[in-house]
Amino acid sequence: MAEPARIGIGARTPRVEDAALVRGKGCFLDDIHVPGALEAVFLRSPLAHGLIRKLDLAAARAHPGVRAVFAYDDLRARLTMDRIPLALPAAGIRFHVDPFVLAREEVCYAGEPIALVVADSRRVAEDAVALIDLEIEPLPAVADPVKGLEPGAPRARLDCPDNFVASNGIDYGDIDAAFAGAAHVVKERFRLDKGGGHSIEPRGVIARHDPLEGRLTVWDSTQMPHRTRGVLVTTLGLDEEQVRVIAPDVGGGFGPKAVFHPEELAIPAAALLLGQPVKWVEDRFESFTATIGERETDWDMEAAFDADGRLRGIRGRLRYDHGAATPYGVALPFNACTNLIGPYVLPAFKIAIELCLTNKTPAAPTRGAGRPQGTYVMERLLDAMAARIGLPRDEIRRRNFIAASQMPYAVPVKQRDGSLMTYDSGDYPECQRRALAAAGWSDFPARQAAALREGRYIGLGLTNYVEGTGRGPFESASIRVGPSGKVVVTTGATAQGQGVQTMLAQIVAGVLGLEPQAIQVIAGDTNASPMGLGAFASRQAVTAGNAVFQAATLVAEKAKAAASTLLEASPDDLELHDGAVRVKGVPGHQKTLTEIARSLAGAAGFALPAGMTPGLAAATDFLTTGLTYTNGCHLAEVEVDPETGGVKINRYVVVHDCGTMINPMMVEGQILGGVAHGIGMTLFEWMRYDDQAQLLTATFADYLLPTADVLPRLDIHHMISPTPLNPLGVKGAAESGTIGAPATIVSAIEDALSPFGVRIRDLPLTPARLRALVRERSAA
Amino acid sequence: MADTRHVAFTVNGRPVEATVETRVHLADFLRHELLLTGTHVGCEHGVCGACTVLVDGASTRACLMLAVQADGRHVETIESVAAADGAAHPIQAALSRHHGLQCGYCTPGVVMTLVELDRERAGRALTEAEIRAALSGNLCRCTGYQGMVDAALELFGASADQSSV
Ligand code: FES
Ligand code: FES
């Protein structure tokens, strides 16, 4: 059955990506066969910390089929500098810790690349890796960010004076007065452990140097090809024209693929040194040990309230595990703290952020990028206070909400770009009201009591949150209608499954009156769009969406202006319909976009239509003005087995407001995936390390991703509070599901176990941990 | 020289004969020797299900089976699912309609799991719990599974036409 054509903003347009993907005809990195490509395998550090005392490559080099084996010095010969310059500017950083392309002398996490073997096949390269004679003198490892900051702690890196890599903080309002005058204070300590992105497609890189063109082409499973190009230009001493980076179909990003990893330089450098294409595809073990992740935070917090449950102030200390390097600056714990504030009036806030280097894989954004942790802390503090003073959990939130009439609402916290953190639109109390109604909040106590009589422990939890989305400073787009009639959109945005092509085609289709299938979107290729930033911080609908909208609007205006000459009609009497500009009310009196494009393409010696510039095309950059804030309210109903610690999620309601939705189906897809990730980090996913920072969970059998049989069906409702900050009124949606889920699930579990008086602080909450909490309370 | 063996089997109905290294797993053989790149590799330790193919009709982790073990058997991959004229199989169309995929990396494995499920159910209507159990061996990081569950429910659920799709 054919779908009816549905186009334009707000339509549930079917995705243009799907036709290839459902047939297995996508083109992911490992699907690219470059003739003559050699295959690469890395030797990685088996220890989390140590000094390389011996690295004998002779046997590996002599192995048949091996073309080269590189250690640090071998690749350094082709580089312009010792380290990979990744640091983003950051306040409070004490020392940048940029990674090396391969470990030089000291290894600082298990999985750090030490040597690179390039061979005729991957199997031969793997054989040769086993022939490398490596000796590492072990050094004490730092596995814990709290212990790592204690005086006398071993150093995670000998090239840094200590582990205290950065300090940061928020301090506004009169915090002392807030606590001095408080009727109630809750004090809590929370420990949230490390998770990860874990896209099902691992990372991978192919590099090919073409000596005829003098050009290096790099296919990279990345969220940010322009950043990759920038780093390669700097480190390889090439110019922008000589480096083309292409992100092919990318099998999921979730943050880790936004960060430049050493392999993305090692493979191109090897290709240049060998004069032959080189391909490397990460295996899952490498993905666990060498791909960045985050979330490990330790919070020591206090919240002061009035007698009626109104927040007076929050203060505390956050210690953050930054792993062994700072490949993305130090923004994550700051995100966590700003997001803690959420949709609530918080008159005073003082928090000290201490970032600790450890001997783990470096920390960098993972879906939510610090925010889920901050929201978790605020919502746990509110629940704790509600329990203390006997206030319903919805009521304590109601008393603290920012009212819709207060929008735009400025929080006295400066953002990365120097602007004040300002919530631009939304109605938080109404959002909660709708969510409570959808989840049956008011009837729940009766159901809960009835279940308890049957010996079943059910609970309902809720969470409100905001998410700053659409980080700038810009995104680029161009649209060209060629003389063939083909409409090509290029953008600096990149796709890892969000449906970027559909989203942008849909916007253009709406403006130009075309079918989305008629529009080709080229994303993720630095040659197609010389400028661009890519995918991070839930930004592409906001930034690329508006850039494309502006460009499409310009193309439509130009098409009308040209048609007005060609049709001898006033532009006011013209409209775009079905790929043509037509005179309103005069059937058949029209010029197709193809005809207009042809007349604007020019012919030797003939004039263009009066006053027109050549080409039916436009290129624009959309510049952001601050972040735009998505918000939402989640409710979850769970059933807990206190004997086993098992948790079953029976119901999950989301009321979500991301302003104007370009494609509600795809917004819901983002929410679904985001919530799944958040449920994972709450109940299943745990990068467990031993005290020497060895990862103990390096397979999908040990590190559990949520599966179809444990995830609930989501009931999603939308509110639409368009942002005034961009022409489309859109806000981002990619991370908000993850931000709201952990606190929601935990609130529900605490509610279910209220007969035991269990209080939950640490994540992830495995069955063993939950059962221990129940036993502790039962014993007490 | 690495140990090799001669093998003969069918892939998507076509006979394949090759000399393969005994250590090569079926997924690598399909992808890199036959260039059937629709079968994806996500973990190579049998958990993610991205590499799911059918061997003699039964869903199989192509990363856990050596190519030599396929000798004399019939292998079906994602490339065989759409009609010869390219038209999408009803499972493929339903996945798209219900937004059951995002990045599409897990999708070929999901499709093969559902193809097997459809054959096994032999016209019997399935519950959501049965569908979720069947899909629990396919990891997806993007979708939260709801779209693929809905796609399967549309085709195999109580309100669906009960002939196999
Ligand atoms: S690649 Fe075979 S199960 Fe993951
Ligand atoms: S659609 Fe991306 S892993 Fe399933």
mmCIF file of C-alpha atoms in Angstrom, chain A residues 76-189:
data_model
loop_
_atom_site.group_PDB
_atom_site.id
_atom_site.type_symbol
_atom_site.label_atom_id
_atom_site.label_comp_id
_atom_site.label_asym_id
_atom_site.label_seq_id
_atom_site.Cartn_x
_atom_site.Cartn_y
_atom_site.Cartn_z
ATOM 1 C CA ARG A 76 55.867 11.333 14.317
ATOM 2 C CA ALA A 77 58.178 11.685 11.317
ATOM 3 C CA ARG A 78 55.131 12.543 9.192
ATOM 4 C CA LEU A 79 53.489 14.869 11.741
ATOM 5 C CA THR A 80 53.995 18.526 12.465
ATOM 6 C CA MET A 81 53.737 18.205 16.224
ATOM 7 C CA ASP A 82 54.098 15.737 19.071
ATOM 8 C CA ARG A 83 50.532 15.674 20.319
ATOM 9 C CA ILE A 84 47.142 15.896 18.644
ATOM 10 C CA PRO A 85 45.868 19.411 19.364
ATOM 11 C CA LEU A 86 42.317 18.822 20.491
ATOM 12 C CA ALA A 87 41.830 21.010 23.514
ATOM 13 C CA LEU A 88 38.835 23.303 23.401
ATOM 14 C CA PRO A 89 39.329 26.548 25.294
ATOM 15 C CA ALA A 90 38.119 26.084 28.844
ATOM 16 C CA ALA A 91 37.964 28.130 31.985
ATOM 17 C CA GLY A 92 39.524 26.517 34.991
ATOM 18 C CA ILE A 93 41.665 24.042 33.141
ATOM 19 C CA ARG A 94 45.012 23.551 34.839
ATOM 20 C CA PHE A 95 46.622 21.586 32.047
ATOM 21 C CA HIS A 96 45.461 20.333 28.687
ATOM 22 C CA VAL A 97 46.174 16.691 28.156
ATOM 23 C CA ASP A 98 46.201 16.174 24.427
ATOM 24 C CA PRO A 99 46.745 12.591 23.307
ATOM 25 C CA PHE A 100 49.640 11.240 21.283
ATOM 26 C CA VAL A 101 49.018 9.441 18.007
ATOM 27 C CA LEU A 102 50.559 6.325 19.580
ATOM 28 C CA ALA A 103 51.856 6.032 23.115
ATOM 29 C CA ARG A 104 55.357 7.497 23.318
ATOM 30 C CA GLU A 105 56.720 6.093 26.505
ATOM 31 C CA GLU A 106 54.002 6.140 29.130
ATOM 32 C CA VAL A 107 50.693 4.297 28.679
ATOM 33 C CA CYS A 108 47.805 5.862 30.565
ATOM 34 C CA TYR A 109 44.833 3.561 29.934
ATOM 35 C CA ALA A 110 44.329 -0.034 28.987
ATOM 36 C CA GLY A 111 43.508 0.097 25.292
ATOM 37 C CA GLU A 112 45.771 3.012 24.441
ATOM 38 C CA PRO A 113 47.318 2.379 21.018
ATOM 39 C CA ILE A 114 51.047 1.629 21.116
ATOM 40 C CA ALA A 115 51.887 0.339 17.648
ATOM 41 C CA LEU A 116 50.204 0.007 14.294
ATOM 42 C CA VAL A 117 50.619 -3.006 12.029
ATOM 43 C CA VAL A 118 49.663 -2.640 8.370
ATOM 44 C CA ALA A 119 49.404 -5.807 6.321
ATOM 45 C CA ASP A 120 47.796 -7.338 3.271
ATOM 46 C CA SER A 121 44.878 -8.482 5.374
ATOM 47 C CA ARG A 122 43.526 -7.932 8.798
ATOM 48 C CA ARG A 123 44.168 -11.527 9.739
ATOM 49 C CA VAL A 124 47.835 -11.219 8.880
ATOM 50 C CA ALA A 125 48.032 -7.954 10.781
ATOM 51 C CA GLU A 126 46.481 -9.601 13.825
ATOM 52 C CA ASP A 127 48.987 -12.437 13.602
ATOM 53 C CA ALA A 128 51.818 -9.921 13.460
ATOM 54 C CA VAL A 129 50.548 -7.937 16.453
ATOM 55 C CA ALA A 130 50.981 -11.100 18.474
ATOM 56 C CA LEU A 131 54.652 -11.180 17.437
ATOM 57 C CA ILE A 132 55.457 -7.783 18.898
ATOM 58 C CA ASP A 133 57.628 -8.037 21.963
ATOM 59 C CA LEU A 134 56.225 -5.535 24.435
ATOM 60 C CA GLU A 135 57.314 -5.011 27.993
ATOM 61 C CA ILE A 136 55.627 -2.495 30.214
ATOM 62 C CA GLU A 137 56.811 -1.598 33.663
ATOM 63 C CA PRO A 138 53.611 -1.214 35.662
ATOM 64 C CA LEU A 139 52.888 1.996 37.519
ATOM 65 C CA PRO A 140 50.161 2.424 40.131
ATOM 66 C CA ALA A 141 46.880 3.217 38.410
ATOM 67 C CA VAL A 142 44.232 5.727 39.399
ATOM 68 C CA ALA A 143 40.823 4.099 39.070
ATOM 69 C CA ASP A 144 38.666 6.379 41.171
ATOM 70 C CA PRO A 145 38.155 10.124 40.803
ATOM 71 C CA VAL A 146 37.628 10.673 44.516
ATOM 72 C CA LYS A 147 40.720 8.791 45.601
ATOM 73 C CA GLY A 148 42.647 10.292 42.716
ATOM 74 C CA LEU A 149 42.160 13.780 44.140
ATOM 75 C CA GLU A 150 43.329 12.845 47.622
ATOM 76 C CA PRO A 151 46.738 14.059 48.713
ATOM 77 C CA GLY A 152 49.380 11.471 48.069
ATOM 78 C CA ALA A 153 47.384 9.717 45.343
ATOM 79 C CA PRO A 154 49.478 8.175 42.605
ATOM 80 C CA ARG A 155 49.646 10.267 39.461
ATOM 81 C CA ALA A 156 47.593 9.045 36.512
ATOM 82 C CA ARG A 157 50.100 10.624 34.143
ATOM 83 C CA LEU A 158 53.708 11.377 34.844
ATOM 84 C CA ASP A 159 53.562 14.318 32.434
ATOM 85 C CA CYS A 160 51.088 16.092 34.727
ATOM 86 C CA PRO A 161 51.959 17.430 38.180
ATOM 87 C CA ASP A 162 48.891 15.831 39.789
ATOM 88 C CA ASN A 163 45.461 14.495 38.814
ATOM 89 C CA PHE A 164 43.521 17.690 39.466
ATOM 90 C CA VAL A 165 43.186 18.567 35.796
ATOM 91 C CA ALA A 166 40.618 21.327 36.087
ATOM 92 C CA SER A 167 38.348 23.087 38.488
ATOM 93 C CA ASN A 168 35.237 24.895 37.653
ATOM 94 C CA GLY A 169 32.047 25.837 39.350
ATOM 95 C CA ILE A 170 28.866 27.799 39.642
ATOM 96 C CA ASP A 171 28.283 30.376 42.333
ATOM 97 C CA TYR A 172 25.310 32.718 42.369
ATOM 98 C CA GLY A 173 22.900 34.064 44.964
ATOM 99 C CA ASP A 174 23.566 34.282 48.673
ATOM 100 C CA ILE A 175 24.161 30.634 49.470
ATOM 101 C CA ASP A 176 25.055 31.164 53.129
ATOM 102 C CA ALA A 177 21.862 33.084 53.776
ATOM 103 C CA ALA A 178 19.885 30.402 51.923
ATOM 104 C CA PHE A 179 21.124 27.723 54.294
ATOM 105 C CA ALA A 180 21.107 29.931 57.412
ATOM 106 C CA GLY A 181 17.423 30.653 56.951
ATOM 107 C CA ALA A 182 16.383 27.170 55.847
ATOM 108 C CA ALA A 183 13.593 25.241 57.539
ATOM 109 C CA HIS A 184 14.886 21.930 56.122
ATOM 110 C CA VAL A 185 18.130 20.745 54.671
ATOM 111 C CA VAL A 186 18.713 17.449 52.871
ATOM 112 C CA LYS A 187 22.200 16.164 52.458
ATOM 113 C CA GLU A 188 22.966 13.385 50.009
ATOM 114 C CA ARG A 189 25.890 11.726 48.312
#
